[in-house]
Short mmCIF file of C-alpha atoms in Angstrom, two decimals:
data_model
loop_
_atom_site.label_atom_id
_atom_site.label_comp_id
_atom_site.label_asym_id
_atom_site.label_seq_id
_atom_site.Cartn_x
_atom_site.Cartn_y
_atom_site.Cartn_z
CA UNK A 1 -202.71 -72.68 16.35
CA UNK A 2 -204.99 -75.41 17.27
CA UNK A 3 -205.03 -73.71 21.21
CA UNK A 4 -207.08 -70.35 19.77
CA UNK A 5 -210.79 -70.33 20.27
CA UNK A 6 -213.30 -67.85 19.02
CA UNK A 7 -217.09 -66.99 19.87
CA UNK A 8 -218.89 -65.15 16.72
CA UNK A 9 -221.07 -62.48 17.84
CA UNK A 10 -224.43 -61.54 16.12
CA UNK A 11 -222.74 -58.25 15.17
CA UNK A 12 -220.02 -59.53 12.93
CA UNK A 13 -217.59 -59.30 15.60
CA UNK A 14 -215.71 -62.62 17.32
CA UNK A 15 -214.35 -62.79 21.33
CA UNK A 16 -211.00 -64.71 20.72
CA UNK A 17 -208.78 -66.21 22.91
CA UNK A 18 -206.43 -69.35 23.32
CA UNK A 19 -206.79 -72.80 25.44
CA UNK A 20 -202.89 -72.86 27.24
CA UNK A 21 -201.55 -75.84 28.68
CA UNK A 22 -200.63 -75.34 32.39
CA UNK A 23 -197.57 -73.86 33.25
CA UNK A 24 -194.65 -75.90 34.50
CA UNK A 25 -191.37 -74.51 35.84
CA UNK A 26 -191.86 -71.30 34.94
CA UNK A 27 -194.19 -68.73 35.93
CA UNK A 28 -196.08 -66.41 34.04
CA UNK A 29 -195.28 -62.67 34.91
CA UNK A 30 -197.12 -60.82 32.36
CA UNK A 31 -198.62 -60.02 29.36
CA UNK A 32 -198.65 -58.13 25.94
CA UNK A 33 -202.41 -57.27 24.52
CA UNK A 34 -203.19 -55.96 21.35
CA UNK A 35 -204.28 -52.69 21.02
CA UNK A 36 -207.68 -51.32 19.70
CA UNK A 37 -207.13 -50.75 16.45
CA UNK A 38 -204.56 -53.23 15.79
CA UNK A 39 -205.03 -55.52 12.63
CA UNK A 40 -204.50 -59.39 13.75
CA UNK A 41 -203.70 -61.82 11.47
CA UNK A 42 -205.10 -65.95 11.13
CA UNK A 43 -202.61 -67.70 12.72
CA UNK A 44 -200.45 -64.90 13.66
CA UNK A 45 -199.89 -63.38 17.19
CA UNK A 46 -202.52 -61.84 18.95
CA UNK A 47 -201.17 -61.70 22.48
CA UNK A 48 -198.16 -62.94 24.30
CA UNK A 49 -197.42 -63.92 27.86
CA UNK A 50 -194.76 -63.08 29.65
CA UNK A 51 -192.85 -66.20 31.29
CA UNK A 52 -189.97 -65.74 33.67
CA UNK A 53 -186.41 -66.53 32.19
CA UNK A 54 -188.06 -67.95 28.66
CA UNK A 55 -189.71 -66.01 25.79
CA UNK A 56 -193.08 -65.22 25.49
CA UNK A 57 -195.85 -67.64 24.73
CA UNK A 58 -197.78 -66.66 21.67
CA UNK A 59 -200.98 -66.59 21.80
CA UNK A 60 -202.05 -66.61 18.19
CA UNK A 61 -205.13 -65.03 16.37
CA UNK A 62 -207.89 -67.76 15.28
CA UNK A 63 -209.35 -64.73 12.82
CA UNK A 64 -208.03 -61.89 10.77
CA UNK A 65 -209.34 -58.48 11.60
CA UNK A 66 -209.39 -55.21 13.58
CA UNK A 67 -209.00 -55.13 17.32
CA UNK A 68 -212.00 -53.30 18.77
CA UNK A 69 -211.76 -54.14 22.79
CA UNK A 70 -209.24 -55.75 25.25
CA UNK A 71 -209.49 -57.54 28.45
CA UNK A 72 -207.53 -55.33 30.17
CA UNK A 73 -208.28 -57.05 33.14
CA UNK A 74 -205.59 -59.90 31.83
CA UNK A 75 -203.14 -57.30 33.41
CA UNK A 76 -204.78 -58.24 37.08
CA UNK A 77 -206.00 -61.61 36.75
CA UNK A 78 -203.49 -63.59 34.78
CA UNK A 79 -204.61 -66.31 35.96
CA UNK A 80 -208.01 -66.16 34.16
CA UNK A 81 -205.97 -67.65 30.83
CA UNK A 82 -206.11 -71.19 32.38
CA UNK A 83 -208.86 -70.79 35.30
CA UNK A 84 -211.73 -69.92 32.62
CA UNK A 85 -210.45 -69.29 28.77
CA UNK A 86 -213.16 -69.56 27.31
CA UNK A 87 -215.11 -66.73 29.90
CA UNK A 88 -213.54 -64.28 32.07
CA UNK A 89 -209.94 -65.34 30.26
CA UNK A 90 -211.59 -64.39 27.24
CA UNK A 91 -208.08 -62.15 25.48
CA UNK A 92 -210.01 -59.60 22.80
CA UNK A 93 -212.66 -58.77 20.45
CA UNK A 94 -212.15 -58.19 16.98
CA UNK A 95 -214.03 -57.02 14.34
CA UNK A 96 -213.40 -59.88 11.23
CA UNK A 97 -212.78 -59.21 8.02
CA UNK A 98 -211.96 -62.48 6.11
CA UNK A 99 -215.22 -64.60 7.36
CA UNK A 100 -213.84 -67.52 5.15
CA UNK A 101 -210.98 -67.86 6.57
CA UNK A 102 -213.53 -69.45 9.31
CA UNK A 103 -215.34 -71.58 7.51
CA UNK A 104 -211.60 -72.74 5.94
CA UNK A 105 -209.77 -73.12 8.88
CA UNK A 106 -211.68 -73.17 11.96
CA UNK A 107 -213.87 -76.41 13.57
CA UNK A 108 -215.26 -76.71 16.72
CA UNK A 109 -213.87 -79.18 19.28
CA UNK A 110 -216.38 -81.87 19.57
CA UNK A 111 -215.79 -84.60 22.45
CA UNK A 112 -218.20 -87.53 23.11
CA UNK A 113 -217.82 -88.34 26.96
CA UNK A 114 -218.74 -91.58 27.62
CA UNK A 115 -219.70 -91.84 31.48
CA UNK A 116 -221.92 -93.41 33.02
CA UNK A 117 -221.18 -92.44 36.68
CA UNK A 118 -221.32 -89.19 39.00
CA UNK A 119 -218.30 -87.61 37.93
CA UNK A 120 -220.34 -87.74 34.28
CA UNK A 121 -221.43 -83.66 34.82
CA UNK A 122 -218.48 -82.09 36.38
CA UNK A 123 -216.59 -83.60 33.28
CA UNK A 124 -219.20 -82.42 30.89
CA UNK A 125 -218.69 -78.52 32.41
CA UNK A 126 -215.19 -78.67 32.08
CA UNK A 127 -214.94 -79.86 28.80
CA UNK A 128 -217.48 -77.02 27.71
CA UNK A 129 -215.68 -74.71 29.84
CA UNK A 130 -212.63 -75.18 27.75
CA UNK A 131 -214.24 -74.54 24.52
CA UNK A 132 -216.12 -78.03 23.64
CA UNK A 133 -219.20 -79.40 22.15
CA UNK A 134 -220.21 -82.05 24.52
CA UNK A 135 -222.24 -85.09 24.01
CA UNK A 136 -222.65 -87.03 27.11
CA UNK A 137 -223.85 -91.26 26.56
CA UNK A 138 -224.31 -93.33 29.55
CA UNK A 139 -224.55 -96.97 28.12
CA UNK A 140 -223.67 -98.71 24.95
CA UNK A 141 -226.42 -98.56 22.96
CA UNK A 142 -225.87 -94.80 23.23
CA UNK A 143 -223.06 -94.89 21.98
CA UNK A 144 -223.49 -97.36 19.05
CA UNK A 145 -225.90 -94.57 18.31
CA UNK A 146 -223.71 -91.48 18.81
CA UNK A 147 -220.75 -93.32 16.69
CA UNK A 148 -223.16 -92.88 13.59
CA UNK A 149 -221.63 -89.28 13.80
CA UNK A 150 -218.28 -88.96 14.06
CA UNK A 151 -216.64 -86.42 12.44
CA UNK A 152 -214.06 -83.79 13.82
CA UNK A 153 -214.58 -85.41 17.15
CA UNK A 154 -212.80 -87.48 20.21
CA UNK A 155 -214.27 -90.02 22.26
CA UNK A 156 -213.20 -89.48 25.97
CA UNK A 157 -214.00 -92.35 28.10
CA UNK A 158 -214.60 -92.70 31.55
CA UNK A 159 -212.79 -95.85 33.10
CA UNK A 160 -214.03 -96.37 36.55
CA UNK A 161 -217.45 -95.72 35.69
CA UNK A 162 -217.49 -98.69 33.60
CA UNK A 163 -214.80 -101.10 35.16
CA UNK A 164 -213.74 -104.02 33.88
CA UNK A 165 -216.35 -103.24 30.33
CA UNK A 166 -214.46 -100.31 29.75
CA UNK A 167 -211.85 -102.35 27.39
CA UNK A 168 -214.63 -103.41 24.80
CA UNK A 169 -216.54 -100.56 24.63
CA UNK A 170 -212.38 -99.03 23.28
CA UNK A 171 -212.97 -102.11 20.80
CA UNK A 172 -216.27 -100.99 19.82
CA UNK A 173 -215.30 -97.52 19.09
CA UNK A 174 -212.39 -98.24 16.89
CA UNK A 175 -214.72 -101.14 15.36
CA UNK A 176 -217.23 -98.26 14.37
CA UNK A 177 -215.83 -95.64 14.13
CA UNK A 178 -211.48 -96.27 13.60
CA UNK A 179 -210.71 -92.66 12.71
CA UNK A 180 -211.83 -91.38 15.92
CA UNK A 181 -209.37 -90.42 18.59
CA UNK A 182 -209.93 -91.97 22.05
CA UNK A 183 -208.44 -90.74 25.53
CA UNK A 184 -209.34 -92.95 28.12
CA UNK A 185 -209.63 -90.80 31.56
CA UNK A 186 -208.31 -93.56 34.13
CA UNK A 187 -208.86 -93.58 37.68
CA UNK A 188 -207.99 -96.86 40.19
CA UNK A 189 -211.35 -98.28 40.51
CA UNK A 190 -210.94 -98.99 36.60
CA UNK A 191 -209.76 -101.39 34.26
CA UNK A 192 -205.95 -100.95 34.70
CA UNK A 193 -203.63 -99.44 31.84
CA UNK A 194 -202.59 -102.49 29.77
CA UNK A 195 -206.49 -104.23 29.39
CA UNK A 196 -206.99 -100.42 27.39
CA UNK A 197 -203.52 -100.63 25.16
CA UNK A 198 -204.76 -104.13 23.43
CA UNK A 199 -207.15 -101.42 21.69
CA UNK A 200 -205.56 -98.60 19.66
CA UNK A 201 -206.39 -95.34 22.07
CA UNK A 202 -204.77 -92.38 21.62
CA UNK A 203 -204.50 -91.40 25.35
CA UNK A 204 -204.79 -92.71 28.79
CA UNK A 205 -204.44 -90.41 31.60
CA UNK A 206 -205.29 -90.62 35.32
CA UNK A 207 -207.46 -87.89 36.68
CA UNK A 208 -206.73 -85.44 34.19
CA UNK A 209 -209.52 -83.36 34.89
CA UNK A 210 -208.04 -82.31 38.70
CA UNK A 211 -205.09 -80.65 37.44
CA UNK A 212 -205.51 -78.96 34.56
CA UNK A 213 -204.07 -81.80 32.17
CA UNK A 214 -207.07 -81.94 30.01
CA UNK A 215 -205.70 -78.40 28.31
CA UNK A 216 -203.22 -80.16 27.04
CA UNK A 217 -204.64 -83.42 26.32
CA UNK A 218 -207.36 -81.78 24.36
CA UNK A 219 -204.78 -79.54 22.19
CA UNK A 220 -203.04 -82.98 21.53
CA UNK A 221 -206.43 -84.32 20.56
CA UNK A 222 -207.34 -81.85 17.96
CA UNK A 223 -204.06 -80.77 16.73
CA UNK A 224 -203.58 -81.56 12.85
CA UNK A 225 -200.22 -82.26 11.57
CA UNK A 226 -197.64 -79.39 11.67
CA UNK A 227 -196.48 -77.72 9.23
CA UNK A 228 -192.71 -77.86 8.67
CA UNK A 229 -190.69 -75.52 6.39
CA UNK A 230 -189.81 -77.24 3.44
CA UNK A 231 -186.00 -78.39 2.85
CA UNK A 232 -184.64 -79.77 -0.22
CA UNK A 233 -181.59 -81.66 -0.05
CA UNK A 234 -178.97 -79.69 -1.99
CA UNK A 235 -176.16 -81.72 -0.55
CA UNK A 236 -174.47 -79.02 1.63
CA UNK A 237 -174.80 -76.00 -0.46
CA UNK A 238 -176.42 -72.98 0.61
CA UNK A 239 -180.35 -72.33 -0.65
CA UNK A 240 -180.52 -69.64 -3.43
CA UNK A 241 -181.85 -66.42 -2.02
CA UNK A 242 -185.10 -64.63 -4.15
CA UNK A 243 -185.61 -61.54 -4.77
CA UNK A 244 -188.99 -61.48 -6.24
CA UNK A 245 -192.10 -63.67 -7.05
CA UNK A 246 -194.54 -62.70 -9.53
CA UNK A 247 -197.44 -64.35 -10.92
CA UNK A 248 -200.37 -63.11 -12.91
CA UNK A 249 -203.24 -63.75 -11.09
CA UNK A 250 -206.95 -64.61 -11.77
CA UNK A 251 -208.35 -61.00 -12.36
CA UNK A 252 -205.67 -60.38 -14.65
CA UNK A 253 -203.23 -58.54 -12.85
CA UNK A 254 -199.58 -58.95 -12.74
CA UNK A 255 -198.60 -58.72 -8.71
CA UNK A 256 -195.02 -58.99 -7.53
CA UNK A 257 -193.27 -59.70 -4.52
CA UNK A 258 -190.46 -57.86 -3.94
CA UNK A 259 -187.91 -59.35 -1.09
CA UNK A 260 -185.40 -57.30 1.19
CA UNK A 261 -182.60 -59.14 1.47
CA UNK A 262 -182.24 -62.52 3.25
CA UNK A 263 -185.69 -62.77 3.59
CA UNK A 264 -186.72 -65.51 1.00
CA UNK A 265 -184.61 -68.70 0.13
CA UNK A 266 -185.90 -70.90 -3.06
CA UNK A 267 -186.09 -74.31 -1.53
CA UNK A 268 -186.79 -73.33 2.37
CA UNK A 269 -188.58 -71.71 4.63
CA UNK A 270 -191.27 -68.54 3.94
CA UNK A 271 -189.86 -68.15 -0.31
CA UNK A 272 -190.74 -72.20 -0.54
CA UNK A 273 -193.89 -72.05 0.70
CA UNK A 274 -195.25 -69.23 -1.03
CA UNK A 275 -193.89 -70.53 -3.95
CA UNK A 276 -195.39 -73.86 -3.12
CA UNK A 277 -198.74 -72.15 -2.32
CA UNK A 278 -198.97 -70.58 -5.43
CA UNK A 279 -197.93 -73.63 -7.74
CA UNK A 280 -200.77 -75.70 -6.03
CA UNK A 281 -203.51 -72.86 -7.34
CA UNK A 282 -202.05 -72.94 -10.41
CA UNK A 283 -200.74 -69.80 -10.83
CA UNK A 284 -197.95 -68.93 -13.69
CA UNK A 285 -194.72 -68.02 -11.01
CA UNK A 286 -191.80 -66.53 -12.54
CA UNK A 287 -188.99 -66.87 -10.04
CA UNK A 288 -186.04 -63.80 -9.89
CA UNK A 289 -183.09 -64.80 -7.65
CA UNK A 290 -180.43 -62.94 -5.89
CA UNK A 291 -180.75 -59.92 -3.70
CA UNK A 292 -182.73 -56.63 -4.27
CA UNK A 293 -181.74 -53.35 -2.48
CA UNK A 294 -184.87 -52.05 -1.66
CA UNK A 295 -183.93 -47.53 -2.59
CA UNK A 296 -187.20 -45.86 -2.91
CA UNK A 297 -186.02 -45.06 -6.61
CA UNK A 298 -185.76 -48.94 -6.95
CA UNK A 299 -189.59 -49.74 -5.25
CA UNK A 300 -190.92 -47.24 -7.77
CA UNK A 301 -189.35 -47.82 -10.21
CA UNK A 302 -190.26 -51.58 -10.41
CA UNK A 303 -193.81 -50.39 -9.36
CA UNK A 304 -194.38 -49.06 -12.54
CA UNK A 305 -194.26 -52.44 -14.30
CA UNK A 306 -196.78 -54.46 -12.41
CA UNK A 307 -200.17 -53.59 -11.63
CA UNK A 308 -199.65 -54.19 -7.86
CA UNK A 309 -196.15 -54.55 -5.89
CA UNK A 310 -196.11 -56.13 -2.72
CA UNK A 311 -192.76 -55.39 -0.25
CA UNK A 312 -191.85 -57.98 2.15
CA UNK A 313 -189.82 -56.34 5.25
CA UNK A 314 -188.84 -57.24 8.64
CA UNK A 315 -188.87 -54.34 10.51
CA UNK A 316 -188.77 -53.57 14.69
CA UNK A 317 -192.82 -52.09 15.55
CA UNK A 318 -192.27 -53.19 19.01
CA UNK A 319 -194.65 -55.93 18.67
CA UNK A 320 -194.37 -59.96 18.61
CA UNK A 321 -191.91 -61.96 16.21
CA UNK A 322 -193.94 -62.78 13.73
CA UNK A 323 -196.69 -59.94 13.56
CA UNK A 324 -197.52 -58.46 10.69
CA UNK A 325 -198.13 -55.09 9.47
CA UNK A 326 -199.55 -54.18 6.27
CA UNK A 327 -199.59 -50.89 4.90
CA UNK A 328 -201.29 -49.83 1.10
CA UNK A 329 -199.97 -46.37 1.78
CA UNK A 330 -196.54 -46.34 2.52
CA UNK A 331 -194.25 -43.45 2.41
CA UNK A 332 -190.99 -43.34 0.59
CA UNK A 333 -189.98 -39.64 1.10
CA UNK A 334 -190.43 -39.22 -2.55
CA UNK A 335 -193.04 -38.19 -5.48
CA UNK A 336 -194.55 -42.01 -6.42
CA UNK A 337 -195.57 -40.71 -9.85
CA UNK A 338 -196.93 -43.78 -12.13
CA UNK A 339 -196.70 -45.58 -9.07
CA UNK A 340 -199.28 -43.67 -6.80
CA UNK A 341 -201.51 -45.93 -5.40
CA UNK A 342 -199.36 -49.44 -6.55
CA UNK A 343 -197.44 -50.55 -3.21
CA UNK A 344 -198.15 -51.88 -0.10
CA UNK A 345 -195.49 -52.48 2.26
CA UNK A 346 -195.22 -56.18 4.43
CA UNK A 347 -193.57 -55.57 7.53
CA UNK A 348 -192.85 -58.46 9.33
CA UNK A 349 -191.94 -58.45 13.10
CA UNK A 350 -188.26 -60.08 13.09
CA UNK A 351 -186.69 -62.71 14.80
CA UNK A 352 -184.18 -61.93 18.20
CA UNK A 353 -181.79 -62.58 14.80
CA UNK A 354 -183.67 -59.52 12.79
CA UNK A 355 -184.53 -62.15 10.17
CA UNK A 356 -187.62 -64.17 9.77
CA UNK A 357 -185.57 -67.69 9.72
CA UNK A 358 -186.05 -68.91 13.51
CA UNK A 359 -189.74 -67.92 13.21
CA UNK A 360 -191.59 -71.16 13.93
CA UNK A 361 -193.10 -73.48 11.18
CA UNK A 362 -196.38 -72.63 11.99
CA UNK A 363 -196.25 -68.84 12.02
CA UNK A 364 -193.96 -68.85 8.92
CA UNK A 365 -196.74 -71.08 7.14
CA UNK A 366 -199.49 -68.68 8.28
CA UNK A 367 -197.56 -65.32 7.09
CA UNK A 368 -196.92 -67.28 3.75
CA UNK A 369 -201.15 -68.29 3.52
CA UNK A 370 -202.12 -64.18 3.69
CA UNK A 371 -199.10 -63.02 1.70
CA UNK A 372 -200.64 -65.71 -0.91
CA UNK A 373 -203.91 -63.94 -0.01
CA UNK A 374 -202.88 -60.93 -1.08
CA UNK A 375 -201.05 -62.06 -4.29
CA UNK A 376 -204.13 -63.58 -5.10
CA UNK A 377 -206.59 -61.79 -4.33
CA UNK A 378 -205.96 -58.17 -5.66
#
């Protein structure tokens, strides 16, 4: 979900909003806000846009927390999600309650623009506009100076305003500085493609910055490696379906996940990579397979023998695959007894399958980090 973007506020609360790449062969016809009062998830929806004859592209939460305003005026102005994201695009506010999450997860986009030529501020402003931190150097004792720092950020340098030197100031940066991820913005009056491709750089586009490719460039920029649901080779055969997960966490406490059927698979998708999550903090994880029918009698029931039972679900809300609702006061119809106060409920927007396995990687790994949370954490 390297496309989200958030502002912190000095009152605890965050604007949020996404960076999209422009729109090509489809047109955008709509879209779905969160409501105030809605809890959003890291990583997990927080708004969608409608897209003629395609489904909806998610834009996902960069915080977890409650909704408390909207841009309504998204309805109207659509076109604010690519014209100015970072201002008038701007998609909610939200109120955050896991602040580490953005000290974990969350750096700021940091570009060096190397330019030396009139085009140097209008770059500058659209690089900030689109979320950046930008440095601006002029010559190349500048920026022997600016590679000094180099961490979390991309060098993006201007070709025509340094002709035919361009080429060894690319040699210079991946001299000083090798980790660093260069885009080269080309233009005719430069050095031409091939003199730049000697050097390792990691882009070289003409004129992005006059329509709209430098959205896209910058999400390839700063995008870390995706996560892919695990898959272990069982030679044909079907994964093993869970039931539960348990561990005993830090405090003490024994949690358990309990599983409606089909949900989690031992070596794939969301049941591997909770497991997986939980093995890498070291937690004791005792493993039940099969399928559980989830009776209110049942819920209870196993209630009683855990300090804290947690109910994955994928039920309809009406909102976007992959949203989550949590709920530490569910209802089953019936008197909880011993197990007053014990359950909350998971509810997991479903698939167009009314499963969670075409989710993608990215939103499975997310809804497996804060079920982990949760396991964890109580």
């Amino acid at each position: 979900w390297e496309e989200a973007w958030l502002r912190q506020e000095i009152d605890g609360w965050a604007c949020v909003g996404a960076v999209l790449p422009p729109l090509r062969g489809v047109s955008a016809t709509g879209i779905r806000l969160p409501k105030i009062g809605e809890v959003v998830y890291q990583g997990l929806p927080l708004a969608g846009v409608m897209l003629s004859g395609k489904p909806p592209l998610v834009i996902p939460s960069p915080v977890t927390g409650v909704v408390v305003a909207v841009n309504e005026h998204l309805n109207e102005r659509l076109d604010w999600l690519w014209s100015d994201p970072c201002g008038e695009g701007c998609v909610a506010c939200v109120s955050v309650t896991r602040h580490e999450e953005i000290q974990q997860n969350c750096r700021p986009r940091r570009v060096l623009l190397v330019n030396a030529g009139p085009t140097a501020e209008e770059q500058a402003q659209k690089l900030t506009a689109l979320g950046c931190q930008v440095q601006r150097v002029a010559d190349r004792d500048a920026l022997a100076a600016a590679l000094a720092d180099t961490q979390d950020r991309a060098v993006f340098l201007d070709a025509a305003s340094f002709g035919d030197a361009g080429p060894a100031l690319a040699a210079m940066i991946n001299e000083r500085a090798p980790s660093v991820r260069i885009v080269v913005v080309g233009a005719p009056a430069g050095a031409p493609e091939p003199a730049y491709r000697k050097h390792k750089i990691f882009y070289y586009a003409v004129e992005p910055f006059s329509d709209n490719e430098i959205a896209e460039i910058l999400n390839a920029v700063f995008q870390t490696r995706e996560v892919h649901p695990p898959k272990a080779d069982r030679g044909g055969e079907p994964s093993e379906p869970i039931s539960s997960i348990a561990i005993t966490n830090r405090n003490g406490h024994k949690v358990q996940l309990l599983s409606a059927p089909g949900l989690l698979w031992r070596n794939e998708g969301l049941g591997c990579m909770i497991t997986q999550r939980l093995l890498a903090r070291m937690f004791p994880v005792v493993i039940t397979p099969g399928e559980a029918y989830l009776t209110p009698g049942n819920i209870l029931s196993t209630a009683t023998t855990v300090d804290r039972l947690m109910v994955l679900l994928a039920k309809d809300s009406g909102l976007l695959p992959g949203s989550l609702v949590r709920n530490t006061k569910p209802d089953f119809g019936v008197e909880p007894g011993e197990a007053a106060g014990k359950v909350t409920t998971m509810a997991v927007q479903p698939d167009d399958l009314g499963g969670l396995a075409c989710l993608d990687s990215r939103t499975l790994a997310a809804l497996a980090d804060h079920i982990v949370w949760d396991m964890a954490s109580y």
